[in-house]
């Protein structure tokens, strides 16, 4: 194969586009990572299997239970409040795959933490702490109640 200046320029351009596309995918993924699932030994509260238990800290915590298309439900939880969600695993034809959290009263605020929805039969326990300016959310997949 004979290498000409034109062929080298075209090859470099194609390679550059491929690198840019991969880089954009990595940046988009890094901007909204989903934390790895953490399974605890704590059983879910009796009567709340298959539910999400969300406890807000000193600020309003908005919980977004979403499917792969980003569709789902959002619920704002007042400060120092615990909320049990019966729609953790979805409702009807919609199957939720991720739970995302934002801090403050703006439901469209930036996502501060994401966690995968556990398998059916398991519950999810999440606790928010920190401040609205520096929120922290910790989640743990809980075993079925005994």
C-alpha positions as protocol buffer text, in pm:
chain_id: "A"
residue {
  index: 1
  type: UNK
  ca { x: 0 y: 0 z: 0 }
}
residue {
  index: 2
  type: UNK
  ca { x: 138 y: 336 z: -98 }
}
residue {
  index: 3
  type: UNK
  ca { x: 110 y: 613 z: 160 }
}
residue {
  index: 4
  type: UNK
  ca { x: 36 y: 955 z: 18 }
}
residue {
  index: 5
  type: UNK
  ca { x: -5 y: 1281 z: 202 }
}
residue {
  index: 6
  type: UNK
  ca { x: -378 y: 1277 z: 124 }
}
residue {
  index: 7
  type: UNK
  ca { x: -423 y: 922 z: 260 }
}
residue {
  index: 8
  type: UNK
  ca { x: -232 y: 1010 z: 583 }
}
residue {
  index: 9
  type: UNK
  ca { x: -448 y: 1321 z: 640 }
}
residue {
  index: 10
  type: UNK
  ca { x: -773 y: 1127 z: 582 }
}
residue {
  index: 11
  type: UNK
  ca { x: -660 y: 844 z: 813 }
}
residue {
  index: 12
  type: UNK
  ca { x: -564 y: 1092 z: 1085 }
}
residue {
  index: 13
  type: UNK
  ca { x: -900 y: 1269 z: 1055 }
}
residue {
  index: 14
  type: UNK
  ca { x: -1093 y: 942 z: 1087 }
}
residue {
  index: 15
  type: UNK
  ca { x: -885 y: 841 z: 1389 }
}
residue {
  index: 16
  type: UNK
  ca { x: -940 y: 1182 z: 1548 }
}
residue {
  index: 17
  type: UNK
  ca { x: -1319 y: 1155 z: 1512 }
}
residue {
  index: 18
  type: UNK
  ca { x: -1313 y: 806 z: 1669 }
}
residue {
  index: 19
  type: UNK
  ca { x: -1105 y: 928 z: 1964 }
}
residue {
  index: 20
  type: UNK
  ca { x: -1334 y: 1230 z: 2013 }
}
residue {
  index: 21
  type: UNK
  ca { x: -1645 y: 1008 z: 2013 }
}
residue {
  index: 22
  type: UNK
  ca { x: -1496 y: 771 z: 2272 }
}
residue {
  index: 23
  type: UNK
  ca { x: -1378 y: 1066 z: 2482 }
}
residue {
  index: 24
  type: UNK
  ca { x: -1725 y: 1224 z: 2478 }
}
residue {
  index: 25
  type: UNK
  ca { x: -1878 y: 896 z: 2596 }
}
residue {
  index: 26
  type: UNK
  ca { x: -1630 y: 868 z: 2883 }
}
residue {
  index: 27
  type: UNK
  ca { x: -1690 y: 1231 z: 2987 }
}
residue {
  index: 28
  type: UNK
  ca { x: -2069 y: 1186 z: 2977 }
}
residue {
  index: 29
  type: UNK
  ca { x: -2042 y: 872 z: 3188 }
}
residue {
  index: 30
  type: UNK
  ca { x: -1809 y: 1036 z: 3439 }
}
residue {
  index: 31
  type: UNK
  ca { x: -2045 y: 1333 z: 3477 }
}
residue {
  index: 32
  type: UNK
  ca { x: -2324 y: 1112 z: 3619 }
}
residue {
  index: 33
  type: UNK
  ca { x: -2171 y: 791 z: 3756 }
}
residue {
  index: 34
  type: UNK
  ca { x: -2382 y: 528 z: 3931 }
}
residue {
  index: 35
  type: UNK
  ca { x: -2224 y: 413 z: 4253 }
}
residue {
  index: 36
  type: UNK
  ca { x: -2166 y: 40 z: 4287 }
}
residue {
  index: 37
  type: UNK
  ca { x: -2428 y: -158 z: 4476 }
}
residue {
  index: 38
  type: UNK
  ca { x: -2349 y: -216 z: 4844 }
}
residue {
  index: 39
  type: UNK
  ca { x: -2530 y: -508 z: 5008 }
}
residue {
  index: 40
  type: UNK
  ca { x: -2565 y: -485 z: 5383 }
}
residue {
  index: 41
  type: UNK
  ca { x: -2661 y: -744 z: 5638 }
}
residue {
  index: 42
  type: UNK
  ca { x: -2941 y: -524 z: 5774 }
}
residue {
  index: 43
  type: UNK
  ca { x: -3286 y: -663 z: 5692 }
}
residue {
  index: 44
  type: UNK
  ca { x: -3550 y: -430 z: 5547 }
}
residue {
  index: 45
  type: UNK
  ca { x: -3809 y: -295 z: 5787 }
}
residue {
  index: 46
  type: UNK
  ca { x: -4093 y: -546 z: 5823 }
}
residue {
  index: 47
  type: UNK
  ca { x: -4372 y: -470 z: 5578 }
}
residue {
  index: 48
  type: UNK
  ca { x: -4144 y: -265 z: 5352 }
}
residue {
  index: 49
  type: UNK
  ca { x: -3981 y: -531 z: 5134 }
}
residue {
  index: 50
  type: UNK
  ca { x: -3937 y: -420 z: 4771 }
}
residue {
  index: 51
  type: UNK
  ca { x: -3950 y: -54 z: 4879 }
}
residue {
  index: 52
  type: UNK
  ca { x: -3709 y: 233 z: 4895 }
}
residue {
  index: 53
  type: UNK
  ca { x: -3652 y: 394 z: 5235 }
}
residue {
  index: 54
  type: UNK
  ca { x: -3514 y: 747 z: 5199 }
}
residue {
  index: 55
  type: UNK
  ca { x: -3415 y: 965 z: 5494 }
}
residue {
  index: 56
  type: UNK
  ca { x: -3338 y: 1332 z: 5437 }
}
residue {
  index: 57
  type: UNK
  ca { x: -3078 y: 1527 z: 5634 }
}
residue {
  index: 58
  type: UNK
  ca { x: -3090 y: 1902 z: 5714 }
}
residue {
  index: 59
  type: UNK
  ca { x: -3224 y: 1989 z: 5367 }
}
residue {
  index: 60
  type: UNK
  ca { x: -3488 y: 1890 z: 5113 }
}
residue {
  index: 61
  type: UNK
  ca { x: -3383 y: 1573 z: 4932 }
}
residue {
  index: 62
  type: UNK
  ca { x: -3537 y: 1494 z: 4594 }
}
residue {
  index: 63
  type: UNK
  ca { x: -3543 y: 1126 z: 4497 }
}
residue {
  index: 64
  type: UNK
  ca { x: -3571 y: 1033 z: 4129 }
}
residue {
  index: 65
  type: UNK
  ca { x: -3659 y: 666 z: 4059 }
}
residue {
  index: 66
  type: UNK
  ca { x: -3588 y: 625 z: 3687 }
}
residue {
  index: 67
  type: UNK
  ca { x: -3586 y: 365 z: 3410 }
}
residue {
  index: 68
  type: UNK
  ca { x: -3324 y: 329 z: 3135 }
}
residue {
  index: 69
  type: UNK
  ca { x: -3490 y: 611 z: 2936 }
}
residue {
  index: 70
  type: UNK
  ca { x: -3470 y: 855 z: 3229 }
}
residue {
  index: 71
  type: UNK
  ca { x: -3846 y: 835 z: 3287 }
}
residue {
  index: 72
  type: UNK
  ca { x: -3998 y: 774 z: 3628 }
}
residue {
  index: 73
  type: UNK
  ca { x: -4107 y: 950 z: 3943 }
}
residue {
  index: 74
  type: UNK
  ca { x: -3954 y: 1223 z: 4156 }
}
residue {
  index: 75
  type: UNK
  ca { x: -4040 y: 1290 z: 4518 }
}
residue {
  index: 76
  type: UNK
  ca { x: -3922 y: 1577 z: 4737 }
}
residue {
  index: 77
  type: UNK
  ca { x: -3866 y: 1480 z: 5101 }
}
residue {
  index: 78
  type: UNK
  ca { x: -3859 y: 1745 z: 5371 }
}
residue {
  index: 79
  type: UNK
  ca { x: -3568 y: 1784 z: 5611 }
}
residue {
  index: 80
  type: UNK
  ca { x: -3539 y: 1512 z: 5879 }
}
residue {
  index: 81
  type: UNK
  ca { x: -3813 y: 1305 z: 5716 }
}
residue {
  index: 82
  type: UNK
  ca { x: -3820 y: 936 z: 5620 }
}
residue {
  index: 83
  type: UNK
  ca { x: -4018 y: 833 z: 5314 }
}
residue {
  index: 84
  type: UNK
  ca { x: -4101 y: 479 z: 5196 }
}
residue {
  index: 85
  type: UNK
  ca { x: -4146 y: 441 z: 4821 }
}
residue {
  index: 86
  type: UNK
  ca { x: -4365 y: 159 z: 4696 }
}
residue {
  index: 87
  type: UNK
  ca { x: -4261 y: 234 z: 4335 }
}
residue {
  index: 88
  type: UNK
  ca { x: -3889 y: 147 z: 4374 }
}
residue {
  index: 89
  type: UNK
  ca { x: -3914 y: -137 z: 4124 }
}
residue {
  index: 90
  type: UNK
  ca { x: -4143 y: 59 z: 3892 }
}
residue {
  index: 91
  type: UNK
  ca { x: -4512 y: 46 z: 3824 }
}
residue {
  index: 92
  type: UNK
  ca { x: -4702 y: -100 z: 3532 }
}
residue {
  index: 93
  type: UNK
  ca { x: -4475 y: -149 z: 3232 }
}
residue {
  index: 94
  type: UNK
  ca { x: -4201 y: 84 z: 3361 }
}
residue {
  index: 95
  type: UNK
  ca { x: -3911 y: -90 z: 3535 }
}
residue {
  index: 96
  type: UNK
  ca { x: -3685 y: 143 z: 3736 }
}
residue {
  index: 97
  type: UNK
  ca { x: -3311 y: 79 z: 3709 }
}
residue {
  index: 98
  type: UNK
  ca { x: -3152 y: 369 z: 3899 }
}
residue {
  index: 99
  type: UNK
  ca { x: -3226 y: 604 z: 4188 }
}
residue {
  index: 100
  type: UNK
  ca { x: -3078 y: 953 z: 4162 }
}
residue {
  index: 101
  type: UNK
  ca { x: -3070 y: 1222 z: 4428 }
}
residue {
  index: 102
  type: UNK
  ca { x: -3062 y: 1601 z: 4418 }
}
residue {
  index: 103
  type: UNK
  ca { x: -3043 y: 1842 z: 4710 }
}
residue {
  index: 104
  type: UNK
  ca { x: -3262 y: 2144 z: 4770 }
}
residue {
  index: 105
  type: UNK
  ca { x: -3614 y: 2244 z: 4672 }
}
residue {
  index: 106
  type: UNK
  ca { x: -3537 y: 2261 z: 4296 }
}
residue {
  index: 107
  type: UNK
  ca { x: -3649 y: 1926 z: 4152 }
}
residue {
  index: 108
  type: UNK
  ca { x: -3429 y: 1990 z: 3847 }
}
residue {
  index: 109
  type: UNK
  ca { x: -3121 y: 2054 z: 4060 }
}
residue {
  index: 110
  type: UNK
  ca { x: -2793 y: 1879 z: 3987 }
}
residue {
  index: 111
  type: UNK
  ca { x: -2772 y: 1508 z: 4067 }
}
residue {
  index: 112
  type: UNK
  ca { x: -2545 y: 1451 z: 4367 }
}
residue {
  index: 113
  type: UNK
  ca { x: -2560 y: 1070 z: 4392 }
}
residue {
  index: 114
  type: UNK
  ca { x: -2690 y: 774 z: 4188 }
}
residue {
  index: 115
  type: UNK
  ca { x: -2747 y: 414 z: 4296 }
}
residue {
  index: 116
  type: UNK
  ca { x: -2873 y: 106 z: 4107 }
}
residue {
  index: 117
  type: UNK
  ca { x: -3217 y: -33 z: 4191 }
}
residue {
  index: 118
  type: UNK
  ca { x: -3167 y: -370 z: 4363 }
}
residue {
  index: 119
  type: UNK
  ca { x: -3323 y: -692 z: 4239 }
}
residue {
  index: 120
  type: UNK
  ca { x: -3690 y: -755 z: 4319 }
}
residue {
  index: 121
  type: UNK
  ca { x: -3738 y: -890 z: 4670 }
}
residue {
  index: 122
  type: UNK
  ca { x: -3477 y: -654 z: 4813 }
}
residue {
  index: 123
  type: UNK
  ca { x: -3525 y: -313 z: 4966 }
}
residue {
  index: 124
  type: UNK
  ca { x: -3312 y: -2 z: 4948 }
}
residue {
  index: 125
  type: UNK
  ca { x: -3212 y: 218 z: 5240 }
}
residue {
  index: 126
  type: UNK
  ca { x: -3062 y: 562 z: 5171 }
}
residue {
  index: 127
  type: UNK
  ca { x: -2963 y: 830 z: 5420 }
}
residue {
  index: 128
  type: UNK
  ca { x: -2869 y: 1189 z: 5334 }
}
residue {
  index: 129
  type: UNK
  ca { x: -2629 y: 1391 z: 5544 }
}
residue {
  index: 130
  type: UNK
  ca { x: -2406 y: 1694 z: 5504 }
}
residue {
  index: 131
  type: UNK
  ca { x: -2551 y: 2026 z: 5394 }
}
residue {
  index: 132
  type: UNK
  ca { x: -2748 y: 2140 z: 5091 }
}
residue {
  index: 133
  type: UNK
  ca { x: -2428 y: 2300 z: 4959 }
}
residue {
  index: 134
  type: UNK
  ca { x: -2226 y: 1982 z: 5022 }
}
residue {
  index: 135
  type: UNK
  ca { x: -2476 y: 1693 z: 5031 }
}
residue {
  index: 136
  type: UNK
  ca { x: -2381 y: 1334 z: 5096 }
}
residue {
  index: 137
  type: UNK
  ca { x: -2604 y: 1034 z: 5030 }
}
residue {
  index: 138
  type: UNK
  ca { x: -2527 y: 677 z: 5133 }
}
residue {
  index: 139
  type: UNK
  ca { x: -2735 y: 383 z: 5008 }
}
residue {
  index: 140
  type: UNK
  ca { x: -2737 y: 14 z: 5093 }
}
residue {
  index: 141
  type: UNK
  ca { x: -2931 y: -276 z: 4947 }
}
residue {
  index: 142
  type: UNK
  ca { x: -3116 y: -447 z: 5231 }
}
residue {
  index: 143
  type: UNK
  ca { x: -3202 y: -814 z: 5267 }
}
residue {
  index: 144
  type: UNK
  ca { x: -3566 y: -926 z: 5279 }
}
residue {
  index: 145
  type: UNK
  ca { x: -3726 y: -888 z: 5624 }
}
residue {
  index: 146
  type: UNK
  ca { x: -3710 y: -1198 z: 5837 }
}
